[in-house]
């Protein structure tokens, strides 16, 4: 560990919660120097198809072996052509969706930046509405639409004309955001200008696993149509099948104007991000959102193979079955441990909210106990109080059950035995 502590920046994050040196991984298991761990973090959503997926790996090896293009700026290449063709044939056309594909810089945040820039350019307006609890990335534009005040500290003073509205979160507030939005937009003296766009996640993941109701999303779409505001869906974490369907907004039957994909789009954890643009909005001039790493060919090969893999394995059906298991397990085995525990989720993203205990150390303690027992599970949401269950979509059922049992045991030990009572937790936090 010494080399990391001595030389790596203080900015490092996940590694602090999971202090071991990882050196190998397969499917839903990641191997540390000390032992193996079930991975319920899955590269923060970048590994929906598991670590080192055999099907995707084989395609990448075959590609590399021919000395094909590895880095291609935004040249036309066969790897990119194959990805575009597959994405249109397997995803867009069957879903009756018409989008242009913009390949952005390698990480999600760059595609968020592109979406915000394009929305402002198209509408000639500057404002953006975002939601409390939102997470959209760490560069200034995407951070300006991210709610977490602690991480926004770095951009104070350049908040970029962003107005935050309450997300439909029955737990925190029953505030009727859509009625409020309507009154802002209808009132010429509301003090808030009509925005270029509203950016939203269908499930706030980093925000604490809050699932937007279908009706709310439909009304949000209708409101944007009525007022000529662009709707941007950030599907970086919960897209690519995480909620069941390929796009998470499909369950509401809505079509956003701009859609942002990254994380699992490349299938193997290779950096890649994609902005989907309704054709009439694609008014970029050549080179207006450029970047050296928009042509990661290995990522394109992985992404094409990932779409093939989805079809071959009937992944959507598998996710439905596992969703059923997770919902049942969490409600029947975890919730009864203590009535302060709240369960939320959809598809294969679930949260165990421990916020009601008012103990900032509790979720951290559970995560640490899980790690000691061979499970990687991260915390999200206000106060990091929510344990986030985010396994690879193709995790074996038996390993999924094993991981869930580790959480059950850790919670039971912590909440019902005297070894880890509140007094002990206070000591831990002291
Ligand atoms: N948007 C959402 C919803 C995310 O979950 C993330 C990352 O967690 C991002 C944007 C930023 O993506 P990246 O970390 O690749 O820049």
XYZ file of C-alpha atoms and ligand atoms in Angstrom:
446
model
C 0.000 0.000 0.000
C 2.920 2.284 0.769
C 3.558 3.344 -2.814
C -0.037 4.559 -3.239
C -0.099 6.435 0.024
C 3.268 8.030 -0.640
C 2.859 8.977 -4.297
C -0.773 8.873 -5.404
C -2.810 12.031 -4.975
C -5.212 12.533 -2.106
C -7.940 12.638 -4.752
C -8.004 8.846 -4.835
C -11.351 7.543 -3.629
C -12.724 3.986 -4.066
C -9.388 2.466 -3.092
C -9.760 3.943 0.386
C -12.896 1.877 1.036
C -11.373 -1.327 -0.335
C -7.775 -1.410 0.862
C -6.097 -4.249 -0.987
C -4.122 -4.528 -4.207
C -6.232 -6.067 -6.961
C -4.532 -8.051 -9.661
C -7.039 -10.289 -11.417
C -10.741 -10.470 -12.138
C -13.234 -12.758 -13.813
C -16.983 -12.380 -14.232
C -18.327 -11.094 -10.901
C -15.232 -11.902 -8.850
C -12.252 -9.641 -8.328
C -9.084 -10.957 -6.723
C -7.144 -8.944 -4.186
C -3.677 -9.813 -2.939
C -5.268 -11.356 0.146
C -8.462 -13.051 -1.056
C -11.237 -12.981 -3.627
C -14.195 -10.633 -3.505
C -17.687 -10.682 -4.998
C -18.007 -7.422 -6.890
C -21.213 -5.490 -6.201
C -19.642 -2.285 -7.543
C -18.881 -3.487 -11.076
C -16.596 -0.615 -12.015
C -19.294 1.837 -10.860
C -21.496 0.537 -13.654
C -18.801 0.120 -16.315
C -18.836 -3.680 -16.061
C -22.432 -4.687 -16.745
C -21.161 -7.766 -18.603
C -18.695 -8.745 -15.871
C -14.918 -8.604 -15.632
C -13.024 -9.891 -18.669
C -16.125 -11.161 -20.427
C -14.946 -14.096 -22.566
C -17.028 -13.277 -25.627
C -15.940 -9.633 -25.742
C -12.331 -10.479 -24.877
C -12.058 -12.900 -27.773
C -13.287 -10.268 -30.245
C -10.819 -7.720 -28.887
C -7.908 -10.187 -29.029
C -8.753 -11.085 -32.623
C -8.867 -7.389 -33.529
C -5.569 -6.547 -31.812
C -3.912 -9.528 -33.412
C -4.424 -8.115 -36.909
C -2.626 -4.842 -36.138
C -5.802 -2.967 -36.945
C -6.140 0.677 -35.895
C -5.900 1.161 -32.117
C -6.141 4.940 -31.960
C -7.968 6.698 -34.737
C -8.833 10.287 -33.742
C -12.211 10.575 -35.414
C -11.132 8.942 -38.666
C -13.568 6.686 -40.433
C -12.480 3.191 -39.427
C -13.925 -0.256 -39.885
C -14.244 -0.746 -36.114
C -16.310 2.422 -35.830
C -18.368 1.523 -38.893
C -19.182 -1.867 -37.400
C -20.178 -0.358 -34.087
C -22.456 2.271 -35.670
C -24.097 -0.354 -37.868
C -24.635 -2.746 -34.963
C -25.926 -0.008 -32.649
C -28.451 1.132 -35.259
C -29.558 -2.395 -36.179
C -29.699 -3.861 -32.693
C -30.805 -0.871 -30.621
C -32.085 2.206 -32.438
C -34.065 0.747 -35.348
C -35.994 -1.932 -33.408
C -36.930 0.706 -30.835
C -37.992 3.205 -33.520
C -35.459 5.699 -32.272
C -33.707 8.097 -34.567
C -30.512 9.604 -33.214
C -27.177 10.781 -34.597
C -24.165 9.409 -32.723
C -21.540 11.801 -31.423
C -18.387 10.160 -30.091
C -17.071 12.337 -27.294
C -13.966 12.325 -25.160
C -13.397 9.059 -23.343
C -15.326 9.552 -20.113
C -18.961 10.198 -19.316
C -18.411 13.733 -18.153
C -17.197 14.798 -21.593
C -20.450 13.698 -23.206
C -22.361 15.605 -20.519
C -20.335 18.703 -21.410
C -21.188 18.164 -25.083
C -24.902 17.773 -24.318
C -25.022 20.993 -22.282
C -23.088 22.914 -24.935
C -25.279 21.648 -27.749
C -28.521 22.391 -25.882
C -27.355 25.969 -25.311
C -26.284 26.315 -28.930
C -29.558 24.953 -30.322
C -31.869 27.016 -28.133
C -29.696 30.124 -27.797
C -30.539 30.049 -24.091
C -28.068 29.620 -21.248
C -30.033 28.193 -18.329
C -30.170 24.525 -17.413
C -32.515 22.920 -14.892
C -31.165 19.991 -12.980
C -32.343 18.019 -9.955
C -31.295 17.862 -6.343
C -29.374 14.632 -5.770
C -28.190 14.541 -9.404
C -24.731 13.340 -10.347
C -23.456 14.135 -13.829
C -19.678 14.214 -13.526
C -16.695 16.127 -12.243
C -15.689 18.684 -14.879
C -16.995 22.229 -14.480
C -20.039 21.949 -16.741
C -21.146 18.555 -15.482
C -20.326 19.525 -11.902
C -22.497 22.608 -12.315
C -25.505 20.288 -12.818
C -24.423 17.958 -9.979
C -26.113 18.465 -6.623
C -23.564 17.340 -4.037
C -22.451 20.593 -2.389
C -19.273 19.099 -0.977
C -17.847 18.185 -4.373
C -19.190 21.415 -5.936
C -16.935 23.389 -3.624
C -14.305 23.374 -6.342
C -16.534 25.329 -8.729
C -18.084 27.891 -6.442
C -18.565 31.142 -8.316
C -19.019 29.505 -11.720
C -22.346 27.810 -11.215
C -23.213 28.302 -14.892
C -26.847 29.412 -14.736
C -28.169 26.172 -13.314
C -31.378 25.919 -11.276
C -31.907 22.836 -9.110
C -35.386 21.402 -8.522
C -36.441 18.671 -6.079
C -36.323 15.201 -7.631
C -39.453 13.066 -7.139
C -38.242 11.530 -3.940
C -41.204 10.600 -1.767
C -38.881 10.076 1.177
C -37.302 13.513 1.322
C -40.060 15.632 -0.136
C -43.478 15.394 -1.708
C -42.916 18.753 -3.374
C -44.658 18.945 -6.758
C -41.694 19.924 -8.907
C -43.579 19.779 -12.162
C -46.257 22.208 -10.930
C -43.497 24.501 -9.677
C -41.669 24.277 -13.003
C -44.868 25.111 -14.831
C -45.444 28.168 -12.654
C -41.872 29.386 -13.225
C -42.263 29.030 -16.970
C -45.755 30.566 -17.141
C -44.997 33.582 -14.975
C -43.241 36.430 -16.760
C -42.154 37.708 -13.331
C -40.846 34.398 -11.957
C -37.274 35.646 -12.010
C -35.999 32.477 -13.689
C -35.505 32.439 -17.443
C -36.680 29.592 -19.610
C -33.818 27.080 -19.696
C -32.162 25.507 -22.709
C -32.628 22.052 -21.255
C -33.611 19.918 -18.324
C -31.078 17.201 -17.528
C -32.187 14.170 -15.525
C -31.425 10.584 -14.529
C -34.327 8.100 -14.535
C -32.742 6.599 -11.425
C -30.478 8.774 -9.342
C -27.671 6.354 -8.621
C -24.974 8.364 -6.861
C -27.830 10.393 -5.346
C -28.948 7.385 -3.282
C -30.872 5.048 -5.637
C -34.028 7.045 -6.181
C -36.258 5.777 -8.961
C -38.333 8.366 -10.841
C -41.991 7.353 -11.282
C -43.122 6.646 -14.856
C -45.920 9.231 -14.735
C -43.483 11.890 -13.531
C -41.128 11.220 -16.441
C -43.991 11.339 -18.922
C -45.204 14.644 -17.510
C -41.662 16.007 -17.559
C -41.411 15.118 -21.261
C -44.800 16.777 -21.940
C -43.744 19.897 -20.037
C -40.551 20.161 -22.103
C -42.602 19.816 -25.298
C -45.082 22.498 -24.222
C -42.331 24.965 -23.418
C -39.872 24.042 -26.145
C -37.170 22.911 -23.691
C -34.761 20.114 -24.554
C -34.850 17.016 -22.389
C -31.470 15.403 -21.715
C -31.369 11.917 -20.211
C -28.085 11.013 -18.544
C -28.092 7.228 -18.960
C -24.403 6.829 -18.130
C -24.895 4.650 -15.056
C -28.343 3.126 -15.470
C -28.357 2.688 -19.242
C -27.004 -0.342 -21.140
C -29.524 -2.692 -19.541
C -29.071 -1.858 -15.866
C -32.824 -1.302 -15.299
C -33.870 -4.080 -17.706
C -34.329 -2.438 -21.097
C -31.298 -1.079 -22.950
C -32.230 2.556 -22.259
C -33.599 3.260 -18.812
C -36.186 5.740 -20.140
C -37.930 3.032 -22.176
C -40.063 2.048 -19.203
C -41.759 5.472 -19.431
C -42.209 5.287 -23.204
C -40.591 8.696 -23.612
C -37.963 9.854 -26.104
C -35.420 12.357 -24.761
C -33.894 14.885 -27.182
C -30.363 14.035 -26.113
C -29.184 10.827 -24.448
C -25.808 10.307 -22.819
C -24.188 6.882 -22.627
C -20.811 5.817 -21.275
C -19.578 3.293 -18.650
C -20.905 -0.065 -19.963
C -21.343 0.986 -23.590
C -17.863 -0.364 -24.454
C -18.682 -3.663 -22.720
C -15.281 -4.323 -21.200
C -14.542 -1.246 -19.138
C -12.733 0.554 -21.964
C -13.248 4.322 -21.874
C -15.909 5.488 -24.336
C -18.776 7.960 -24.274
C -21.547 8.667 -26.645
C -24.031 11.484 -27.104
C -27.199 10.574 -28.987
C -28.721 13.564 -30.727
C -32.121 13.888 -32.414
C -31.132 14.516 -36.085
C -32.714 17.976 -36.299
C -30.652 19.107 -33.288
C -27.325 18.070 -34.742
C -26.271 21.593 -35.657
C -22.636 21.281 -34.609
C -20.101 22.775 -36.980
C -17.196 20.489 -37.877
C -14.755 20.255 -34.993
C -16.899 22.209 -32.547
C -16.560 19.593 -29.807
C -13.323 17.925 -30.618
C -10.854 15.846 -28.577
C -7.920 13.526 -29.192
C -9.428 10.414 -27.643
C -12.773 10.198 -29.434
C -11.689 7.195 -31.440
C -10.812 4.419 -29.032
C -11.074 1.585 -31.542
C -10.657 -1.129 -28.917
C -13.688 0.352 -27.174
C -15.649 0.260 -30.450
C -14.762 -3.409 -30.937
C -15.770 -4.135 -27.339
C -19.004 -2.180 -27.774
C -19.994 -4.101 -30.907
C -19.208 -7.405 -29.192
C -21.183 -6.323 -26.113
C -24.283 -5.765 -28.235
C -23.796 -9.215 -29.789
C -23.334 -10.716 -26.340
C -26.599 -9.125 -25.137
C -28.472 -10.774 -27.976
C -26.819 -14.172 -27.617
C -27.434 -14.433 -23.882
C -30.937 -12.914 -23.797
C -29.629 -10.635 -21.072
C -32.838 -8.624 -20.664
C -34.715 -11.727 -19.510
C -31.910 -12.607 -17.115
C -32.059 -9.129 -15.565
C -35.827 -9.505 -14.988
C -35.263 -12.746 -13.059
C -32.514 -11.255 -10.941
C -34.587 -8.132 -10.302
C -37.302 -10.402 -8.935
C -34.808 -12.138 -6.647
C -33.206 -8.890 -5.407
C -36.539 -7.236 -4.675
C -37.774 -10.271 -2.763
C -34.526 -10.828 -0.853
C -34.134 -7.203 0.160
C -37.742 -6.813 1.259
C -38.044 -10.173 2.967
C -34.582 -10.687 4.465
C -32.966 -7.265 4.832
C -35.861 -4.927 5.632
C -37.142 -7.037 8.582
C -33.736 -6.766 10.309
C -34.781 -3.294 11.446
C -37.757 -1.164 10.481
C -35.531 1.882 10.003
C -34.028 0.206 6.917
C -35.430 1.378 3.581
C -35.126 -0.493 0.317
C -35.292 1.139 -3.128
C -34.360 0.071 -6.615
C -35.209 -1.326 -9.996
C -33.656 -3.883 -12.329
C -30.185 -4.552 -10.995
C -29.555 -1.354 -9.083
C -30.768 -1.424 -5.486
C -30.142 0.644 -2.405
C -30.288 -0.186 1.299
C -30.882 3.171 2.959
C -29.610 3.412 6.541
C -30.170 7.173 6.842
C -32.972 6.785 9.410
C -30.464 5.520 11.976
C -28.870 8.972 12.060
C -25.506 7.337 12.453
C -23.008 8.515 9.837
C -20.744 5.558 10.592
C -23.269 2.774 10.151
C -23.212 2.308 6.360
C -19.440 2.661 6.404
C -19.188 -0.009 9.075
C -21.439 -2.384 7.110
C -19.446 -1.808 3.924
C -16.224 -2.525 5.820
C -17.659 -5.679 7.415
C -18.803 -6.862 3.969
C -15.335 -6.237 2.585
C -13.768 -8.258 5.412
C -16.168 -11.074 4.500
C -15.437 -10.979 0.772
C -17.881 -8.498 -0.784
C -17.274 -5.133 -2.395
C -20.216 -2.809 -1.850
C -20.069 0.986 -2.125
C -22.014 3.743 -0.367
C -23.895 6.570 -2.088
C -26.461 9.277 -1.350
C -26.746 11.962 1.299
C -24.200 11.245 4.040
C -23.122 8.152 2.112
C -25.887 6.372 3.991
C -27.095 4.110 1.193
C -25.431 0.788 0.362
C -25.524 0.424 -3.409
C -26.026 -3.034 -4.928
C -24.698 -2.856 -8.491
C -23.446 -6.282 -9.591
C -22.618 -7.233 -13.161
C -25.893 -8.028 -14.958
C -24.662 -11.527 -15.807
C -23.552 -12.411 -12.275
C -24.213 -16.089 -11.527
C -27.350 -16.508 -9.423
C -25.497 -18.403 -6.718
C -22.881 -15.633 -6.376
C -25.603 -13.001 -6.284
C -27.233 -14.899 -3.429
C -23.899 -15.289 -1.657
C -23.218 -11.542 -1.889
C -26.678 -10.728 -0.570
C -26.195 -13.150 2.334
C -22.962 -11.365 3.274
C -24.899 -8.078 3.484
C -27.628 -9.767 5.537
C -25.093 -11.194 7.989
C -23.172 -7.926 8.295
C -26.364 -5.958 8.948
C -27.642 -8.539 11.420
C -24.359 -8.577 13.311
C -24.149 -4.820 13.362
C -27.734 -4.064 14.294
C -28.802 -6.916 16.488
C -25.789 -8.116 18.405
C -24.108 -6.363 21.269
C -20.688 -6.516 19.595
C -21.554 -3.674 17.253
C -24.137 -1.670 19.172
C -24.527 2.092 18.861
C -21.896 2.632 21.510
C -19.367 0.654 19.506
C -20.268 2.561 16.344
C -19.767 5.849 18.135
C -16.354 4.644 19.178
C -15.552 3.754 15.588
C -16.451 7.266 14.468
C -14.559 8.972 17.314
N -23.389 10.735 -15.063
C -23.727 9.726 -14.245
C -25.159 9.397 -14.032
C -22.721 8.993 -13.597
O -23.066 7.998 -12.769
C -21.367 9.320 -13.837
C -20.307 8.596 -13.135
O -20.491 7.936 -12.150
C -21.084 10.374 -14.710
C -22.117 11.062 -15.300
C -19.660 10.763 -14.992
O -19.044 9.795 -15.768
P -17.428 9.695 -15.767
O -17.039 9.340 -14.369
O -17.109 8.618 -16.748
O -16.914 11.013 -16.185
